[in-house]
Coordinates of C-alpha atoms in Angstrom, one line a residue:
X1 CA -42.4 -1.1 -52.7
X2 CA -45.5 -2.7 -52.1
X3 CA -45.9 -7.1 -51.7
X4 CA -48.2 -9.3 -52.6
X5 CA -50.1 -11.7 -49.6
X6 CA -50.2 -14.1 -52.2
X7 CA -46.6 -14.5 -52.9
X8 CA -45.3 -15.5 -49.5
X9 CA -45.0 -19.3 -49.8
X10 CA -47.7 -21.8 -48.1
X11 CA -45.3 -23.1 -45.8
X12 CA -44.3 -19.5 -44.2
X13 CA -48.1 -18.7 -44.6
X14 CA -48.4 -21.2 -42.1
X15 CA -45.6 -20.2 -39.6
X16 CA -47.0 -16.6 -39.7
X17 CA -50.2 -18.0 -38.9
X18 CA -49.4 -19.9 -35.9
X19 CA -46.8 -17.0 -34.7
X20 CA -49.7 -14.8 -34.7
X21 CA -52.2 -16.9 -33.3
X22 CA -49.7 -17.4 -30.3
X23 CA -49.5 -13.7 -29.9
X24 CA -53.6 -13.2 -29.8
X25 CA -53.8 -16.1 -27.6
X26 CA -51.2 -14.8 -25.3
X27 CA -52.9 -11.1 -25.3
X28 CA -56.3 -12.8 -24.5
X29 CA -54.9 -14.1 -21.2
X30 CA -53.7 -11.1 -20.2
X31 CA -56.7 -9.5 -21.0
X32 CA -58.4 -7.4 -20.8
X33 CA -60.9 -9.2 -23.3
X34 CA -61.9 -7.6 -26.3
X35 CA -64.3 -10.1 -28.5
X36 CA -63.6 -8.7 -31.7
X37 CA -60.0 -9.8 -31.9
X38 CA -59.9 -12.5 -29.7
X39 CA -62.9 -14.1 -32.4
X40 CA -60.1 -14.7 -34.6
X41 CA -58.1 -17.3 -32.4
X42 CA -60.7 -19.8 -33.6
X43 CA -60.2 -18.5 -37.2
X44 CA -56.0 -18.8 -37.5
X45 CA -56.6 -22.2 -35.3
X46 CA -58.1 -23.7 -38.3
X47 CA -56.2 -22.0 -41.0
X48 CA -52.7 -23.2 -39.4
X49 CA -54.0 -26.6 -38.9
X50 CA -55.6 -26.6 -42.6
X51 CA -51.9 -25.6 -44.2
X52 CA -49.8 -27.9 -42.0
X53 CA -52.0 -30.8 -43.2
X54 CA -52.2 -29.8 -46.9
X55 CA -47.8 -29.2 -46.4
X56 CA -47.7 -32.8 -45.3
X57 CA -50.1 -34.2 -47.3
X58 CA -47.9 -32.7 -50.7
X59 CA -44.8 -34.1 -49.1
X60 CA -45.9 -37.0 -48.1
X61 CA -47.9 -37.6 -51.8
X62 CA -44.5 -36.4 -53.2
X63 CA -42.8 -38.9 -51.0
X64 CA -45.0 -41.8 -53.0
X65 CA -44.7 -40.4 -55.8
X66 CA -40.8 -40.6 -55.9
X67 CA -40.8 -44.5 -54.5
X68 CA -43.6 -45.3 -57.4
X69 CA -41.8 -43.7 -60.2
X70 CA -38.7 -45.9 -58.8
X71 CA -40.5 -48.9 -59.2
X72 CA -41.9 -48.0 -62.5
X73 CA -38.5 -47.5 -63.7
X74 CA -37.3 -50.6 -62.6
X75 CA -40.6 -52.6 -64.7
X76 CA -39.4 -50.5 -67.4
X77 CA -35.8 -51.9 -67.2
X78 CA -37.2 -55.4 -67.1
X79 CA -39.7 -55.3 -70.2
X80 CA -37.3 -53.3 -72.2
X81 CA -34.6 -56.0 -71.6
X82 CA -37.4 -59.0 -72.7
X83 CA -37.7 -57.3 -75.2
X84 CA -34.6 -56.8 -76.3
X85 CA -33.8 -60.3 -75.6
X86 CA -36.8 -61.7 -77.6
X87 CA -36.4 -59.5 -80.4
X88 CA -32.8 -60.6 -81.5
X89 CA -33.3 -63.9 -80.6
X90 CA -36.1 -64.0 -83.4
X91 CA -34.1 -61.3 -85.8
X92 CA -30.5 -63.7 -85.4
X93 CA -32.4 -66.8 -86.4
X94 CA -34.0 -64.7 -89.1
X95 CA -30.7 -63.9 -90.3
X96 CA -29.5 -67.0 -90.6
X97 CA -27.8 -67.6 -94.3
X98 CA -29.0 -71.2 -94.2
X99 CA -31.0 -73.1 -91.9
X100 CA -34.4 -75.1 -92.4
X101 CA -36.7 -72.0 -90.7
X102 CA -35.0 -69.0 -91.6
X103 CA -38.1 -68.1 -93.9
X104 CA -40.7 -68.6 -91.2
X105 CA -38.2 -67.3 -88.2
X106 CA -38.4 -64.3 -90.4
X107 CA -42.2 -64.5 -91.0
X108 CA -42.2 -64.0 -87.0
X109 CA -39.8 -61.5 -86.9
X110 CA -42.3 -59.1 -89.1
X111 CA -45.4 -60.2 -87.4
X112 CA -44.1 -59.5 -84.1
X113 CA -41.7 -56.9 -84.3
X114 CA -42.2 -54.9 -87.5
X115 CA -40.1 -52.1 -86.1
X116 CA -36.9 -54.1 -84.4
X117 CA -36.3 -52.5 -81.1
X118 CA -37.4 -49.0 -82.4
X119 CA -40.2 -48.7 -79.5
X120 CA -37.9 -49.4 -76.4
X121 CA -37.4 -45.7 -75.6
X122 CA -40.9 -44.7 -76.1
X123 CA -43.5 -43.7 -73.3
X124 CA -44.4 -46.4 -71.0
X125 CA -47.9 -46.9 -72.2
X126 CA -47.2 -46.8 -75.9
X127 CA -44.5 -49.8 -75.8
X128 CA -46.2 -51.7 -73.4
X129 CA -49.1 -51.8 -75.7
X130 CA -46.7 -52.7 -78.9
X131 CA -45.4 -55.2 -76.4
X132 CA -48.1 -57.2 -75.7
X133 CA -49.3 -57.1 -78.9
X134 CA -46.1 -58.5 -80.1
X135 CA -46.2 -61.2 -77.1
X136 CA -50.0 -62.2 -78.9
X137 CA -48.1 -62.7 -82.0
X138 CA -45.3 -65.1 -80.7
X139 CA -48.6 -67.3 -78.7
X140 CA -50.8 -67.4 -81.3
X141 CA -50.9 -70.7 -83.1
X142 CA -49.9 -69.6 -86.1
X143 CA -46.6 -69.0 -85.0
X144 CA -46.7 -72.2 -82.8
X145 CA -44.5 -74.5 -84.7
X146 CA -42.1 -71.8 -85.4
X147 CA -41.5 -71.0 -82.2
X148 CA -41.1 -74.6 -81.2
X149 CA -38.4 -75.5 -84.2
X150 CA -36.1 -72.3 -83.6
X151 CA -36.3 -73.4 -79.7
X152 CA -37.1 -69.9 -78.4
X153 CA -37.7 -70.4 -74.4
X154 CA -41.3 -70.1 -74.2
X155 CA -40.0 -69.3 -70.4
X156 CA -39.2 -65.9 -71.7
X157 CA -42.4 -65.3 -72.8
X158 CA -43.8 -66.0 -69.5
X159 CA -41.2 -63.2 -67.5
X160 CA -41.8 -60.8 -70.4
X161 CA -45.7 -60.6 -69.8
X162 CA -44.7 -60.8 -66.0
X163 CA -42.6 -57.6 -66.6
X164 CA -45.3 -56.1 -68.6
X165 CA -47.7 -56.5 -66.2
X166 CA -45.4 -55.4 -63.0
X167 CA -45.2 -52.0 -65.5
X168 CA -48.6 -51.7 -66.0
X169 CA -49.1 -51.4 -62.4
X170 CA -46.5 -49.5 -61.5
X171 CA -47.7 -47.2 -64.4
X172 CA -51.4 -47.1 -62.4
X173 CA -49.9 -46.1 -59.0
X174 CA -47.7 -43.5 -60.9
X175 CA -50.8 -41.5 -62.5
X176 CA -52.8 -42.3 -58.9
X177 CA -49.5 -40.7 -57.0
X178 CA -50.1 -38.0 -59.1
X179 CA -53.8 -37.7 -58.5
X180 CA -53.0 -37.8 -54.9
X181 CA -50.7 -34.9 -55.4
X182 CA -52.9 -32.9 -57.5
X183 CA -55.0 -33.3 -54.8
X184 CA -53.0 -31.9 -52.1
X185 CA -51.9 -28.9 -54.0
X186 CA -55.6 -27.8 -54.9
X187 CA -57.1 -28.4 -51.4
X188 CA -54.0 -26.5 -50.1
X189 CA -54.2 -23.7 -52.7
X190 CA -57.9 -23.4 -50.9
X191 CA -56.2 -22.7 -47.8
X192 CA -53.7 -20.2 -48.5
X193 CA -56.7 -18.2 -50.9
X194 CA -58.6 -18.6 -46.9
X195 CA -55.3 -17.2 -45.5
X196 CA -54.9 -13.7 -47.8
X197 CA -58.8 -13.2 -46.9
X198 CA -58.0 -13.8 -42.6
X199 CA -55.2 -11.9 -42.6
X200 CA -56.3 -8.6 -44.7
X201 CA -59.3 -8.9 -42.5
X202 CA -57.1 -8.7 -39.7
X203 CA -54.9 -6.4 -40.5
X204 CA -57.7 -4.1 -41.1
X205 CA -59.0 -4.7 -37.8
X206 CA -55.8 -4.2 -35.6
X207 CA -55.4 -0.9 -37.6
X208 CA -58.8 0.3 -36.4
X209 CA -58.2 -0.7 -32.8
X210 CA -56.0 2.2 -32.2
X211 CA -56.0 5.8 -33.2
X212 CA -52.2 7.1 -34.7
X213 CA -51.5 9.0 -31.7
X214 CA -51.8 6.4 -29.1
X215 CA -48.6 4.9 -29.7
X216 CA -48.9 2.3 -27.0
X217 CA -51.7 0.5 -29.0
X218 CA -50.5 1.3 -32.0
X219 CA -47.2 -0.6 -30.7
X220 CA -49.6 -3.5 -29.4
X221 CA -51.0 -4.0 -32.7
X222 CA -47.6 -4.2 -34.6
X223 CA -46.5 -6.4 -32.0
X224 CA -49.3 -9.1 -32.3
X225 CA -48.8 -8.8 -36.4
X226 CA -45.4 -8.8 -35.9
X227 CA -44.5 -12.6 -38.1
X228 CA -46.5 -11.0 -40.9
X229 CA -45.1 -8.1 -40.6
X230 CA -41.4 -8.9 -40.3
X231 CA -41.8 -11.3 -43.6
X232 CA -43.2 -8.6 -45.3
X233 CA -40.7 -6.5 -44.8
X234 CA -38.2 -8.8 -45.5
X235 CA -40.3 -9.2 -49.2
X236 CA -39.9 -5.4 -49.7
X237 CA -36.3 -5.2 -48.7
X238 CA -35.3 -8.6 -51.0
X239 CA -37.6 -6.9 -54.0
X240 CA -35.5 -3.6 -53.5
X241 CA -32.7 -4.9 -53.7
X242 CA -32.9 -7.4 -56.9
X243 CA -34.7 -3.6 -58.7
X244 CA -31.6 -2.1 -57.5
X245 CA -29.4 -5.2 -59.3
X246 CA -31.1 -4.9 -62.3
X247 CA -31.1 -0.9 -62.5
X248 CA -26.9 -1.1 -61.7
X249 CA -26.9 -3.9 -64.5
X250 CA -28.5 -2.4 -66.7
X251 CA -26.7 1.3 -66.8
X252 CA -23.6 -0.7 -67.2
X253 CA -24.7 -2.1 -70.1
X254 CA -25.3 1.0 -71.5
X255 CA -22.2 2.7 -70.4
X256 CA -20.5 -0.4 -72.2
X257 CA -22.0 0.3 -75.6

């Protein structure tokens, strides 16, 4: 059953490349030299350093990633609860059955929050946007004298566009984070595409080095190969087995019908 270079992972890609790199280096000081396979020592050098960077670099941009979106979560949490504070402060004295600013508390409550509370769940950008335009409504001086006779806390106001802000950045870092990781998974996918080219290269060559018959360099040549080889097989043995799975499964479906 034949495997696919391209489906062993990056980060095993990168421990068969430095297993196998040890081996040629260890071969090329025992000698005797032979130029055409010790040229590719330079070659896995750089590969294995190329994926170890671009494996750290995704973890490490995963890493930021998680801490940003913890923070962002936590701006969210405080402009949703301004919000919600605001909001029913404006709607309660709104709904007031008597009271000398119940018609312009309510006049407020339309301008500024048409909708209630209906965009506290929605996508960070889109209710921060609604919110600030509803925090212009409650400064404007149209709504000035309102806001002073029903005693809302201007000081809320203040935390609220606070909040909003604190979200906004958060919500930067968060799409930059992702940038970041984006990044590190295209410059690495370079580096693997590099790795299937060296190592059917390679393979290629150590299978020319020896004729079938001589068995010791035959031997020699799975022996240097031998990380690639040994996952491979391990592939092919894993892939036989989930064929056989599915075969058993599915002949006891049909003996069940």
């Amino acid at each position: 059953m034949a495997v696919n270079l391209n489906n062993i992972s990056r980060v095993e890609k990168r421990e068969i490349a430095a297993g196998v790199l040890a081996n040629l280096q260890a071969r090329a000081v025992q000698g005797p030299a032979e130029p055409a396979l010790d040229a590719y020592i330079p070659e896995l050098t750089d590969i294995t350093g190329a994926l170890a960077t671009h494996v750290t670099a995704s973890m490490v941009a995963d890493a930021k990633r998680a801490a940003r979106l913890a923070r962002l979560a936590a701006a969210d949490v405080a402009v949703d609860t301004w919000y919600r504070h605001i909001e029913s402060y404006v709607g309660i004295e709104a709904g007031r059955k008597l009271g000398p600013h119940v018609a312009e508390a309510a006049a407020l409550h339309e301008a500024a929050f048409p909708d209630g509370l209906a965009h506290v769940d929605d996508p960070v950008a889109d209710e921060n946007r609604i919110c600030r335009k509803a925090l212009m409504t409650l400064r404007s001086d149209e709504h000035a004298a309102t806001i002073q006779a029903i005693e809302l806390p201007t000081v809320w106001l203040d935390r609220w566009e606070t909040a909003l802000n604190e979200s906004d950045a958060a919500f930067k870092d968060v799409e930059a984070a992702h940038m970041d990781k984006q990044s590190s998974v295209n410059a690495g996918r370079d580096a693997e595409a590099e790795w299937v080219e060296l190592f059917v290269r390679l393979r290629r060559y150590v299978a020319s080095r020896a004729k079938r018959s001589d068995t010791v360099r035959v031997q020699e040549g799975k022996t240097l190969l031998a990380p690639l080889l040994d996952t491979l097989a391990k592939m092919k043995a894993q892939a036989a087995a989930r064929a056989t799975r599915r075969r058993n499964a599915s002949e006891q479906a049909t003996t069940t019908e």
